[in-house]
C-alpha cells in the first residue's frame, strides 16, 4: 500500500480560496467515502478538520470543505486567514488499513 | 473532555524494544464505536499509521510494520500500549496515540478525532 499523493506546498493570500488535492486508487480514496483531513501546526498534534469526505466536526470553521471525484479527494479553504498556515494531511480507509498522504504545507502570503 | 497522554522512554538503543503507554482520561476506552490507534511522525516528515486496537483486543496493523509491532489494551487502567521490536534510527519519531472512529458491522476504521500531544522517541546508542 502506497501513501496517498498530495502536492508538497500551496499558497494563497488572505481572503482567497485554495484547494489541496489528495490522489489515491480505487482501493482506497476511490473505493470508500471515508476520506479525512487533518491540520497540523508546527510542534502540535494533528487536528481533524473533515471526515467522511465532506463533513466538519463541531467547532471547525465552515470555511473548510471537502469533496471527492473518483480517486481524488480535495480540501478547499475559503477566505484564507493567517491562522490557516499549517500542514494538511489527507487520510483514507483502505481495506483494514489506514493511509495518510505525504502532507501539503499551506503558506498564507 | 477526552484526553490522551503518551508516556515512555525518550531514548531507545538500536536493536532494542520501544515501549509506550497511552492513558485515556475523560472517557472510557471500552467504547463500542471506537478503536484506539498509534501514529508516528519522523522529524520533518509525514504521518504513518502504526496500528489500532479495540477494547476487546482485536487489532489492525500497518502491513509494513506488522512483523515488529504489538498493540495491547488494559481496560482496567484505561490504557493502550505499543511495543516495537528491533528498532533502528528509522524508527525515530514523534509517536501519537489517538481515538480511531469505527463504522459499520465490519468496523471500518475511518478517522482519528482525538489525539494525544505526542512523545518524541529517539533511537540512538
PDB file of C-alpha atoms in Angstrom:
ATOM      1  CA  UNK A   1       0.000   0.000   0.000  1.00  0.00           C
ATOM      2  CA  UNK A   2       1.401   3.381  -1.015  1.00  0.00           C
ATOM      3  CA  UNK A   3       0.828   6.697   0.655  1.00  0.00           C
ATOM      4  CA  UNK A   4      -1.757   8.991  -0.858  1.00  0.00           C
ATOM      5  CA  UNK A   5      -0.362  11.714  -3.143  1.00  0.00           C
ATOM      6  CA  UNK A   6      -0.593  15.376  -2.142  1.00  0.00           C
ATOM      7  CA  UNK A   7       1.195  18.454  -3.506  1.00  0.00           C
ATOM      8  CA  UNK A   8       4.112  19.413  -1.298  1.00  0.00           C
ATOM      9  CA  UNK A   9       3.022  23.015  -0.989  1.00  0.00           C
ATOM     10  CA  UNK A  10       0.327  25.524  -1.851  1.00  0.00           C
ATOM     11  CA  UNK A  11      -0.004  29.200  -1.119  1.00  0.00           C
ATOM     12  CA  UNK A  12      -2.607  31.917  -1.158  1.00  0.00           C
ATOM     13  CA  UNK A  13      -3.275  35.440   0.014  1.00  0.00           C
ATOM     14  CA  UNK A  14      -5.624  36.342   2.845  1.00  0.00           C
ATOM     15  CA  UNK A  15      -9.226  36.213   1.711  1.00  0.00           C
ATOM     16  CA  UNK A  16      -8.517  33.933  -1.221  1.00  0.00           C
ATOM     17  CA  UNK A  17      -9.515  30.275  -1.618  1.00  0.00           C
ATOM     18  CA  UNK A  18      -7.162  27.353  -2.095  1.00  0.00           C
ATOM     19  CA  UNK A  19      -7.674  23.686  -2.854  1.00  0.00           C
ATOM     20  CA  UNK A  20      -5.444  20.786  -1.840  1.00  0.00           C
ATOM     21  CA  UNK A  21      -5.730  17.527  -3.747  1.00  0.00           C
ATOM     22  CA  UNK A  22      -5.252  14.000  -2.469  1.00  0.00           C
ATOM     23  CA  UNK A  23      -4.916  11.231  -5.038  1.00  0.00           C
ATOM     24  CA  UNK A  24      -5.252   7.552  -4.303  1.00  0.00           C
ATOM     25  CA  UNK A  25      -6.592   4.481  -6.053  1.00  0.00           C
ATOM     26  CA  UNK A  26      -9.809   2.518  -6.363  1.00  0.00           C
ATOM     27  CA  UNK A  27      -8.654   0.507  -3.327  1.00  0.00           C
ATOM     28  CA  UNK A  28      -8.696   3.489  -1.001  1.00  0.00           C
ATOM     29  CA  UNK A  29      -9.933   7.004  -1.869  1.00  0.00           C
ATOM     30  CA  UNK A  30     -11.917   5.829  -4.880  1.00  0.00           C
ATOM     31  CA  UNK A  31     -13.417   2.831  -3.157  1.00  0.00           C
ATOM     32  CA  UNK A  32     -14.866   4.346   0.001  1.00  0.00           C
ATOM     33  CA  UNK A  33     -16.346   7.612   1.201  1.00  0.00           C
ATOM     34  CA  UNK A  34     -14.012   7.583   4.184  1.00  0.00           C
ATOM     35  CA  UNK A  35     -11.562  10.381   3.443  1.00  0.00           C
ATOM     36  CA  UNK A  36     -10.492  12.637   6.295  1.00  0.00           C
ATOM     37  CA  UNK A  37      -8.325  15.744   6.510  1.00  0.00           C
ATOM     38  CA  UNK A  38      -6.071  16.925   9.349  1.00  0.00           C
ATOM     39  CA  UNK A  39      -4.450  20.274  10.101  1.00  0.00           C
ATOM     40  CA  UNK A  40      -1.116  20.316  11.879  1.00  0.00           C
ATOM     41  CA  UNK A  41       0.673  23.392  13.182  1.00  0.00           C
ATOM     42  CA  UNK A  42       4.401  23.087  13.968  1.00  0.00           C
ATOM     43  CA  UNK A  43       5.052  21.196  17.173  1.00  0.00           C
ATOM     44  CA  UNK A  44       1.377  20.349  17.635  1.00  0.00           C
ATOM     45  CA  UNK A  45      -0.725  17.236  17.224  1.00  0.00           C
ATOM     46  CA  UNK A  46      -2.881  16.913  14.102  1.00  0.00           C
ATOM     47  CA  UNK A  47      -6.463  18.156  14.327  1.00  0.00           C
ATOM     48  CA  UNK A  48      -9.402  16.597  12.467  1.00  0.00           C
ATOM     49  CA  UNK A  49     -10.905  19.106  10.013  1.00  0.00           C
ATOM     50  CA  UNK A  50     -13.026  16.960   7.669  1.00  0.00           C
ATOM     51  CA  UNK A  51     -14.314  13.395   7.943  1.00  0.00           C
ATOM     52  CA  UNK A  52     -16.272  11.111   5.608  1.00  0.00           C
ATOM     53  CA  UNK A  53     -15.201  13.233   2.599  1.00  0.00           C
ATOM     54  CA  UNK A  54     -17.245  16.356   3.349  1.00  0.00           C
ATOM     55  CA  UNK A  55     -18.301  16.512   6.998  1.00  0.00           C
ATOM     56  CA  UNK A  56     -16.962  19.002   9.519  1.00  0.00           C
ATOM     57  CA  UNK A  57     -16.589  18.181  13.218  1.00  0.00           C
ATOM     58  CA  UNK A  58     -18.239  20.533  15.639  1.00  0.00           C
ATOM     59  CA  UNK A  59     -16.141  23.653  16.088  1.00  0.00           C
ATOM     60  CA  UNK A  60     -14.385  23.568  12.706  1.00  0.00           C
ATOM     61  CA  UNK A  61     -14.971  26.661  10.591  1.00  0.00           C
ATOM     62  CA  UNK A  62     -17.359  26.432   7.639  1.00  0.00           C
ATOM     63  CA  UNK A  63     -14.531  27.884   5.554  1.00  0.00           C
ATOM     64  CA  UNK A  64     -13.214  24.320   5.364  1.00  0.00           C
ATOM     65  CA  UNK A  65     -14.926  21.943   2.956  1.00  0.00           C
ATOM     66  CA  UNK A  66     -14.184  18.604   1.340  1.00  0.00           C
ATOM     67  CA  UNK A  67     -15.139  16.779  -1.832  1.00  0.00           C
ATOM     68  CA  UNK A  68     -14.218  13.742  -3.876  1.00  0.00           C
ATOM     69  CA  UNK A  69     -14.234  12.783  -7.532  1.00  0.00           C
ATOM     70  CA  UNK A  70     -13.149   9.299  -8.464  1.00  0.00           C
ATOM     71  CA  UNK A  71      -9.881   8.536  -6.687  1.00  0.00           C
ATOM     72  CA  UNK A  72      -9.041  12.164  -5.905  1.00  0.00           C
ATOM     73  CA  UNK A  73     -10.258  13.976  -2.823  1.00  0.00           C
ATOM     74  CA  UNK A  74      -9.941  17.697  -2.254  1.00  0.00           C
ATOM     75  CA  UNK A  75      -9.857  20.080   0.676  1.00  0.00           C
ATOM     76  CA  UNK A  76     -10.909  23.663  -0.017  1.00  0.00           C
ATOM     77  CA  UNK A  77     -10.249  26.534   2.355  1.00  0.00           C
ATOM     78  CA  UNK A  78     -12.112  29.724   1.548  1.00  0.00           C
ATOM     79  CA  UNK A  79     -11.465  33.189   2.952  1.00  0.00           C
ATOM     80  CA  UNK A  80      -7.875  32.317   3.853  1.00  0.00           C
ATOM     81  CA  UNK A  81      -6.675  33.583   7.208  1.00  0.00           C
ATOM     82  CA  UNK A  82      -3.188  33.783   8.651  1.00  0.00           C
ATOM     83  CA  UNK A  83      -4.062  31.099  11.221  1.00  0.00           C
ATOM     84  CA  UNK A  84      -4.737  28.613   8.399  1.00  0.00           C
ATOM     85  CA  UNK A  85      -0.996  28.425   7.676  1.00  0.00           C
ATOM     86  CA  UNK A  86      -0.161  24.830   8.578  1.00  0.00           C
ATOM     87  CA  UNK A  87       0.472  21.423   7.041  1.00  0.00           C
ATOM     88  CA  UNK A  88      -2.575  19.472   5.900  1.00  0.00           C
ATOM     89  CA  UNK A  89      -2.784  15.689   5.627  1.00  0.00           C
ATOM     90  CA  UNK A  90      -5.412  13.585   3.932  1.00  0.00           C
ATOM     91  CA  UNK A  91      -6.206  10.063   5.055  1.00  0.00           C
ATOM     92  CA  UNK A  92      -8.328   7.230   3.720  1.00  0.00           C
ATOM     93  CA  UNK A  93      -9.676   3.878   4.787  1.00  0.00           C
ATOM     94  CA  UNK A  94      -8.030   1.148   2.713  1.00  0.00           C
ATOM     95  CA  UNK A  95      -9.367  -2.316   3.438  1.00  0.00           C
ATOM     96  CA  UNK A  96      -8.450  -2.968   7.072  1.00  0.00           C
ATOM     97  CA  UNK A  97      -5.737  -0.325   6.879  1.00  0.00           C
ATOM     98  CA  UNK A  98      -5.373   3.436   7.113  1.00  0.00           C
ATOM     99  CA  UNK A  99      -3.333   5.501   4.665  1.00  0.00           C
ATOM    100  CA  UNK A 100      -2.064   9.055   5.004  1.00  0.00           C
ATOM    101  CA  UNK A 101      -0.949  11.481   2.340  1.00  0.00           C
ATOM    102  CA  UNK A 102       2.516  12.988   2.460  1.00  0.00           C
ATOM    103  CA  UNK A 103       1.227  16.349   3.625  1.00  0.00           C
ATOM    104  CA  UNK A 104       0.791  19.771   1.996  1.00  0.00           C
ATOM    105  CA  UNK A 105       2.297  22.881   3.542  1.00  0.00           C
ATOM    106  CA  UNK A 106      -0.033  25.837   3.171  1.00  0.00           C
ATOM    107  CA  UNK A 107       1.587  29.258   3.183  1.00  0.00           C
ATOM    108  CA  UNK A 108      -0.588  32.337   3.646  1.00  0.00           C
ATOM    109  CA  UNK A 109       1.229  35.125   1.817  1.00  0.00           C
TER     110      UNK A 109
ATOM    111  CA  UNK B   1     -13.332  16.253  27.848  1.00  0.00           C
ATOM    112  CA  UNK B   2     -11.420  13.325  26.388  1.00  0.00           C
ATOM    113  CA  UNK B   3      -7.662  13.468  26.870  1.00  0.00           C
ATOM    114  CA  UNK B   4      -4.923  11.119  25.717  1.00  0.00           C
ATOM    115  CA  UNK B   5      -1.403  11.168  27.148  1.00  0.00           C
ATOM    116  CA  UNK B   6       1.552   9.215  25.819  1.00  0.00           C
ATOM    117  CA  UNK B   7       4.379   8.177  28.122  1.00  0.00           C
ATOM    118  CA  UNK B   8       7.574   6.163  27.909  1.00  0.00           C
ATOM    119  CA  UNK B   9      11.326   6.411  27.388  1.00  0.00           C
ATOM    120  CA  UNK B  10      12.518   9.161  25.095  1.00  0.00           C
ATOM    121  CA  UNK B  11      15.680   7.284  24.135  1.00  0.00           C
ATOM    122  CA  UNK B  12      15.969   3.687  22.952  1.00  0.00           C
ATOM    123  CA  UNK B  13      19.088   1.863  21.789  1.00  0.00           C
ATOM    124  CA  UNK B  14      19.245   0.272  18.336  1.00  0.00           C
ATOM    125  CA  UNK B  15      18.025  -3.348  18.211  1.00  0.00           C
ATOM    126  CA  UNK B  16      16.103  -2.912  21.469  1.00  0.00           C
ATOM    127  CA  UNK B  17      12.348  -2.624  22.060  1.00  0.00           C
ATOM    128  CA  UNK B  18      10.412   0.639  22.055  1.00  0.00           C
ATOM    129  CA  UNK B  19       7.599   0.608  24.621  1.00  0.00           C
ATOM    130  CA  UNK B  20       4.990   3.343  25.050  1.00  0.00           C
ATOM    131  CA  UNK B  21       1.766   3.701  27.003  1.00  0.00           C
ATOM    132  CA  UNK B  22      -1.226   5.918  26.280  1.00  0.00           C
ATOM    133  CA  UNK B  23      -3.527   6.831  29.166  1.00  0.00           C
ATOM    134  CA  UNK B  24      -7.068   7.850  28.263  1.00  0.00           C
ATOM    135  CA  UNK B  25      -8.978  10.152  30.619  1.00  0.00           C
ATOM    136  CA  UNK B  26     -12.357  11.840  30.410  1.00  0.00           C
ATOM    137  CA  UNK B  27     -13.872   8.863  28.622  1.00  0.00           C
ATOM    138  CA  UNK B  28     -13.875   5.074  28.539  1.00  0.00           C
ATOM    139  CA  UNK B  29     -11.565   3.047  26.366  1.00  0.00           C
ATOM    140  CA  UNK B  30     -14.319   0.403  26.322  1.00  0.00           C
ATOM    141  CA  UNK B  31     -16.404   2.217  23.731  1.00  0.00           C
ATOM    142  CA  UNK B  32     -18.262   0.197  21.130  1.00  0.00           C
ATOM    143  CA  UNK B  33     -17.692   2.688  18.287  1.00  0.00           C
ATOM    144  CA  UNK B  34     -14.008   3.391  18.648  1.00  0.00           C
ATOM    145  CA  UNK B  35     -10.693   1.705  18.210  1.00  0.00           C
ATOM    146  CA  UNK B  36      -7.554   3.266  19.691  1.00  0.00           C
ATOM    147  CA  UNK B  37      -4.545   3.803  17.496  1.00  0.00           C
ATOM    148  CA  UNK B  38      -0.877   4.682  17.284  1.00  0.00           C
ATOM    149  CA  UNK B  39       0.522   7.003  14.628  1.00  0.00           C
ATOM    150  CA  UNK B  40       4.102   8.186  14.251  1.00  0.00           C
ATOM    151  CA  UNK B  41       5.837  11.097  12.552  1.00  0.00           C
ATOM    152  CA  UNK B  42       9.592  11.130  11.876  1.00  0.00           C
ATOM    153  CA  UNK B  43      11.156  14.577  12.334  1.00  0.00           C
ATOM    154  CA  UNK B  44      10.220  16.818   9.413  1.00  0.00           C
ATOM    155  CA  UNK B  45       8.194  14.077   7.708  1.00  0.00           C
ATOM    156  CA  UNK B  46       4.596  12.938   7.359  1.00  0.00           C
ATOM    157  CA  UNK B  47       2.242  10.789   9.381  1.00  0.00           C
ATOM    158  CA  UNK B  48       2.352   6.981   9.385  1.00  0.00           C
ATOM    159  CA  UNK B  49      -0.375   4.810  10.894  1.00  0.00           C
ATOM    160  CA  UNK B  50       1.108   2.021  13.023  1.00  0.00           C
ATOM    161  CA  UNK B  51      -1.963   0.128  14.145  1.00  0.00           C
ATOM    162  CA  UNK B  52      -5.203   0.230  16.117  1.00  0.00           C
ATOM    163  CA  UNK B  53      -6.893  -1.884  18.796  1.00  0.00           C
ATOM    164  CA  UNK B  54     -10.451  -2.452  20.044  1.00  0.00           C
ATOM    165  CA  UNK B  55     -11.172  -2.651  23.757  1.00  0.00           C
ATOM    166  CA  UNK B  56     -11.807  -6.399  23.433  1.00  0.00           C
ATOM    167  CA  UNK B  57      -8.342  -6.856  21.943  1.00  0.00           C
ATOM    168  CA  UNK B  58      -8.971  -7.020  18.204  1.00  0.00           C
ATOM    169  CA  UNK B  59      -6.180  -5.370  16.251  1.00  0.00           C
ATOM    170  CA  UNK B  60      -5.293  -3.990  12.846  1.00  0.00           C
ATOM    171  CA  UNK B  61      -1.671  -3.274  11.935  1.00  0.00           C
ATOM    172  CA  UNK B  62       0.136  -1.441   9.156  1.00  0.00           C
ATOM    173  CA  UNK B  63       1.420  -4.256   6.914  1.00  0.00           C
ATOM    174  CA  UNK B  64       4.838  -2.591   6.681  1.00  0.00           C
ATOM    175  CA  UNK B  65       5.300  -2.749  10.473  1.00  0.00           C
ATOM    176  CA  UNK B  66       3.212  -5.771  11.392  1.00  0.00           C
ATOM    177  CA  UNK B  67       6.146  -8.125  11.962  1.00  0.00           C
ATOM    178  CA  UNK B  68       7.629  -5.831  14.640  1.00  0.00           C
ATOM    179  CA  UNK B  69       4.568  -4.309  16.335  1.00  0.00           C
ATOM    180  CA  UNK B  70       2.325  -5.374  19.193  1.00  0.00           C
ATOM    181  CA  UNK B  71      -0.508  -3.170  20.475  1.00  0.00           C
ATOM    182  CA  UNK B  72      -2.350  -4.156  23.645  1.00  0.00           C
ATOM    183  CA  UNK B  73      -5.084  -2.688  25.831  1.00  0.00           C
ATOM    184  CA  UNK B  74      -5.736  -2.646  29.580  1.00  0.00           C
ATOM    185  CA  UNK B  75      -9.348  -1.657  30.150  1.00  0.00           C
ATOM    186  CA  UNK B  76      -8.941  -1.625  33.946  1.00  0.00           C
ATOM    187  CA  UNK B  77      -6.382   1.169  33.621  1.00  0.00           C
ATOM    188  CA  UNK B  78      -7.962   2.820  30.538  1.00  0.00           C
ATOM    189  CA  UNK B  79      -4.646   2.412  28.739  1.00  0.00           C
ATOM    190  CA  UNK B  80      -3.255   1.135  25.481  1.00  0.00           C
ATOM    191  CA  UNK B  81       0.335   0.188  24.846  1.00  0.00           C
ATOM    192  CA  UNK B  82       2.724  -0.064  21.930  1.00  0.00           C
ATOM    193  CA  UNK B  83       5.741  -2.321  21.571  1.00  0.00           C
ATOM    194  CA  UNK B  84       8.048  -2.081  18.582  1.00  0.00           C
ATOM    195  CA  UNK B  85      10.918  -4.545  18.479  1.00  0.00           C
ATOM    196  CA  UNK B  86      14.318  -4.413  16.798  1.00  0.00           C
ATOM    197  CA  UNK B  87      14.307  -0.644  16.401  1.00  0.00           C
ATOM    198  CA  UNK B  88      16.677   1.313  14.182  1.00  0.00           C
ATOM    199  CA  UNK B  89      17.318   5.011  13.638  1.00  0.00           C
ATOM    200  CA  UNK B  90      14.477   4.963  11.105  1.00  0.00           C
ATOM    201  CA  UNK B  91      12.065   4.445  13.998  1.00  0.00           C
ATOM    202  CA  UNK B  92      12.985   7.817  15.491  1.00  0.00           C
ATOM    203  CA  UNK B  93       9.746   9.785  15.517  1.00  0.00           C
ATOM    204  CA  UNK B  94       7.068  11.536  17.495  1.00  0.00           C
ATOM    205  CA  UNK B  95       4.594   8.839  18.491  1.00  0.00           C
ATOM    206  CA  UNK B  96       0.935   9.783  18.904  1.00  0.00           C
ATOM    207  CA  UNK B  97      -1.979   7.835  20.299  1.00  0.00           C
ATOM    208  CA  UNK B  98      -5.443   8.713  19.005  1.00  0.00           C
ATOM    209  CA  UNK B  99      -9.071   7.660  19.107  1.00  0.00           C
ATOM    210  CA  UNK B 100     -10.000   5.876  15.865  1.00  0.00           C
ATOM    211  CA  UNK B 101     -13.646   6.018  14.831  1.00  0.00           C
ATOM    212  CA  UNK B 102     -15.070   2.742  13.503  1.00  0.00           C
ATOM    213  CA  UNK B 103     -18.105   2.345  11.252  1.00  0.00           C
ATOM    214  CA  UNK B 104     -20.370  -0.455  10.189  1.00  0.00           C
ATOM    215  CA  UNK B 105     -20.772  -4.054  11.172  1.00  0.00           C
ATOM    216  CA  UNK B 106     -17.284  -4.844   9.923  1.00  0.00           C
ATOM    217  CA  UNK B 107     -15.825  -1.918  11.913  1.00  0.00           C
ATOM    218  CA  UNK B 108     -14.078   0.013   9.188  1.00  0.00           C
ATOM    219  CA  UNK B 109     -11.596   2.458  10.743  1.00  0.00           C
ATOM    220  CA  UNK B 110     -12.413   5.842   9.279  1.00  0.00           C
ATOM    221  CA  UNK B 111     -10.885   8.811  11.113  1.00  0.00           C
ATOM    222  CA  UNK B 112      -8.974   9.961  14.194  1.00  0.00           C
ATOM    223  CA  UNK B 113     -10.974  12.501  16.196  1.00  0.00           C
ATOM    224  CA  UNK B 114      -8.875  12.940  19.336  1.00  0.00           C
ATOM    225  CA  UNK B 115      -5.098  12.917  19.628  1.00  0.00           C
ATOM    226  CA  UNK B 116      -2.527  12.930  22.374  1.00  0.00           C
ATOM    227  CA  UNK B 117       0.184  15.581  22.363  1.00  0.00           C
ATOM    228  CA  UNK B 118       2.770  13.084  21.128  1.00  0.00           C
ATOM    229  CA  UNK B 119       6.074  11.932  22.545  1.00  0.00           C
ATOM    230  CA  UNK B 120       9.444  12.002  20.814  1.00  0.00           C
ATOM    231  CA  UNK B 121      11.342   8.732  20.794  1.00  0.00           C
ATOM    232  CA  UNK B 122      14.923   8.801  19.581  1.00  0.00           C
ATOM    233  CA  UNK B 123      16.736   5.618  18.616  1.00  0.00           C
ATOM    234  CA  UNK B 124      20.418   6.064  19.264  1.00  0.00           C
ATOM    235  CA  UNK B 125      23.279   4.355  21.057  1.00  0.00           C
TER     236      UNK B 125
END
